[in-house]
Amino acid sequence: MNPLLEVKNVSKRFGGLRAVKDVSLAMHAGEILFVIGPNGAGKTTVFNLISGFLHPDEGSITFNGHDITRMPPHDAAWLGIGRTFQIVKPLPSLTVLQNVMLGAFMHTGNVRRAEEEAGRILEFLQMSQVKDFLARGLPLASLKRLEIARALATKPKLILLDEVVSGLTTAEALALAALVKRLPEWGVSVVGGVEHVMQVVMKIADRIVVLDYGAKIAEGKPEEVVRNPAVIEAYLGPRYKEIAR
Amino acid sequence: MSGWKFWVLLAAGCAVSCLPLLSSNNYLLQVFFRIALFAALGLAWNLVGGYAGQLSLGHAAFFGMGAYGLAIFAAHHVPMWISLFLAVLISTLVGGVIGKIVFRLRGPYFALATIAFAEVLRLGAANLDITGGAIGLSTPSLFTGESFWKLFYLSAVILAVLSFLTNYWTSRSRFGYYLMAIREDEDTASAVGIDTANYKLRSLILSAFLTSLAGAFYGSAFQFIVPDSVLTIDISVQMAIIAMLGGAGTLLGPVVGAILLTGASEIFKNHFGERHLLIYGGLIVVVVLFLPEGIMGGVQQLLRHGRRPPANPLAMKAEAQGVVRQ
Amino acid sequence: MTTFFQACLDGLLIGALYALIGMGLALIFGVMRIVNFAHGAFLMLGMYATFLLFDRFNINPYYGFVPAGILLFVFGYVVYKLLIQPIRERSEFMQILMTIGIDLILIDLAQLTFGADYHQANIDLVNRTLHAGRFTINAASLLSFGIAAAFIIGLQMFVMHSRPGQASRATTQNRDVAPLMGINVVRIQGLSFALGIAFAGIAGGLLLPALYLFPSVGEDYTLKAFVIVVLGGMGSIEGAAIGGLVLGVAESITSTYIGNQWALAIDFVLFLLVLSLKPSGIFGRQRA
């Protein structure tokens, strides 16, 4: 079966800084893939490249058979790529319901139907009680859920979750993780990006790709990657490489 | 506001607006004409500046193109009402062209570019023969006879209602939601599939249509136009202030703003003479410092105890954005 | 050919003044991200201040611009404290609107105080011309060029080598991180604003002998300042210096070959051209 998403030898430079160096990864429909790496490893850049907010200097990206290398973000969204942002971007003056309706509008032009669809998604995410509150006043955990809700309303085939559990308490993070784990059941594949919070990653990832300084240094199942000396060195420093042996 | 309540209030508003028609005082009718026209203008600006959140300071371009279009076509013996149609058509199309260029810009660049366009038109009008240069052109009267001002006032009211209904429809449609998303956060808007440049353009085209229509009627009512009367940045600023003072992004805001501002400038014309710059400037400062939501925005907040979104989210902090997007 | 070079020469002479105006705006934009639509109005105030000193106390504008500049510095700081600082965190939209409001108020206040009449400062120097080969140089223009050039170099050195100057550059590059370096961002922003305004005032003083003075005289210069800043790359002070010279030459050539009234048009044309083709300016870096 062909991969749903294929990133091939992608590089991106900002001035003198090479943020992403010759990175390749692939994922199949129904998978939960996590991209991990220390701060500055290039995870968010990769997400921006996939979702069209940035374009690679070299390499290509294919999604569901389409070449999306130079596609603008709204077109990528239409193809079925949804995303959340590392720093949450709610629409502050709109209510929670209205925020999610924005996503629902991709599949209907009717306000009433968008309202219903948004309401359904919020209920499913256990956010119905806050649906008429302004997005602005919500706590972080709810905002993170809101981001996911809004992305889900667009009925994506793939959702990019950038640091979706960072800033949450362990309990909140695990609750959200349980939700994310179920997304493939509803036809949504997941690419998540985290810096740490390894508990979550171990629990729900099917596969992991590790980036360090913009390059891929490891890839594989969670248990394998976590024992990889290069990975340990990247996170903890060279002294801890011993742990792997 | 929804359903039957809205239509009742609208009908009431229309009825009240028709009261001045009972008077034969031409001066009074002229004042009301201005108020109604500026209500229409404020509402037209509201589409771009209020809902889409784009600070256009060049709307005088459309106003002037409407007026000059009417005058120029008529001067070339095109029947009056066809001239009007052509003028509005061309202004709207030019609006599309301008939009394609300026919406690639963000923040201050955008505002500057809109100012630049209007000023280029003003300079052009002041220096070219076909526009009569600095001397100006005479504009045909769409209406004649005794009820001259009554008919113009009625037209202005109809235009204001048209603008109002456009705003109303926008605020309750996917189009409006998309505009508001663009206003709040363009990245988020893109991420949910909104082609931001396209929607901004649509709001501008709609706005340009209404504005140029108003410009044509204005030119016609006063029968003579010069670059400094219809293409001046004053008009652009007025449109923005009317909407902001009343509450940008709300339905009634621009109407309230027009009544207050235009009405007050008439009333105080004798007392304050030429101090309109000071008053506008002072109002802007006051609104920005103390009443960023505008009057209707403030009222809405009070009524709903902060549960509903404030009318003017432009008051909020926005992240510094780059110059050009995609 | 001589005509062409003469036009260029004239353009450079006025260009230094433009550079001064533009650099002030660039400083304000760089440090505070505020587009000061009132810049020309402050220039106008500088002109009036210099004029008053000339009219009442017979102080030659080429000395008078100094107290005018100092006055505008103080005034600029006051305006910042009262009207700009409170809205630091607001959206661009609101900030732009505020400076527009300030612009309108200043113009009308000037009209109230000084009347709408045109004033003029008649200085002998304006009538004297120097000759260099086939070229003529207006003595007054040369003097203001020299003074402007001195200030331009001074500002460059200040920004590069002094502590406040470096602090302002740091703030320009990264407003969020600057406080971590011990920079009092609010104070630096206030100082930068005041300095930018002072430069506008100085330019106004230097322009006094060459122009008619009336309340809205500064408005065209606001646009020029914007064009210069955009040409040079928003926030780049060196860029603004070059941009000023470029604009001066462009205007001069347009005046010579096409006609005086189109000089203003070239401002717009340049502005729209740069915005369409290379929005980051000749020296700008694309800001993320």
Coordinates of C-alpha atoms in Angstrom, one line a residue, chain B residues 8 18 34-35 43 56 95 99 104 114 116 128-129 146 159 171 199 228 231 254 289-290 301 305 311 315 321:
Chain B
V8 CA -39.4 44.6 12.8
C18 CA -38.6 58.4 6.1
R34 CA -25.1 63.4 4.2
I35 CA -25.9 61.4 7.4
L43 CA -21.3 50.2 6.6
S56 CA -8.1 50.4 4.5
G95 CA -11.3 47.6 -6.6
G99 CA -7.2 44.4 -3.9
R104 CA -0.4 40.7 -0.5
T114 CA -4.3 51.9 0.3
A116 CA -1.1 55.5 -1.9
L128 CA -5.3 65.3 -16.2
D129 CA -7.6 67.1 -18.6
E146 CA -38.8 70.5 -6.6
L159 CA -28.3 52.8 -0.2
S171 CA -22.4 38.6 9.6
Y199 CA -11.8 36.4 0.8
D228 CA -10.2 67.5 -3.0
L231 CA -10.8 61.8 -3.6
P254 CA -21.5 52.4 11.6
L289 CA -7.4 55.0 24.3
F290 CA -10.7 54.4 25.9
Q301 CA -20.3 44.2 26.2
H305 CA -21.8 40.9 30.7
A311 CA -17.5 43.9 18.9
A315 CA -8.5 46.3 20.0
Q321 CA 3.5 39.8 11.1

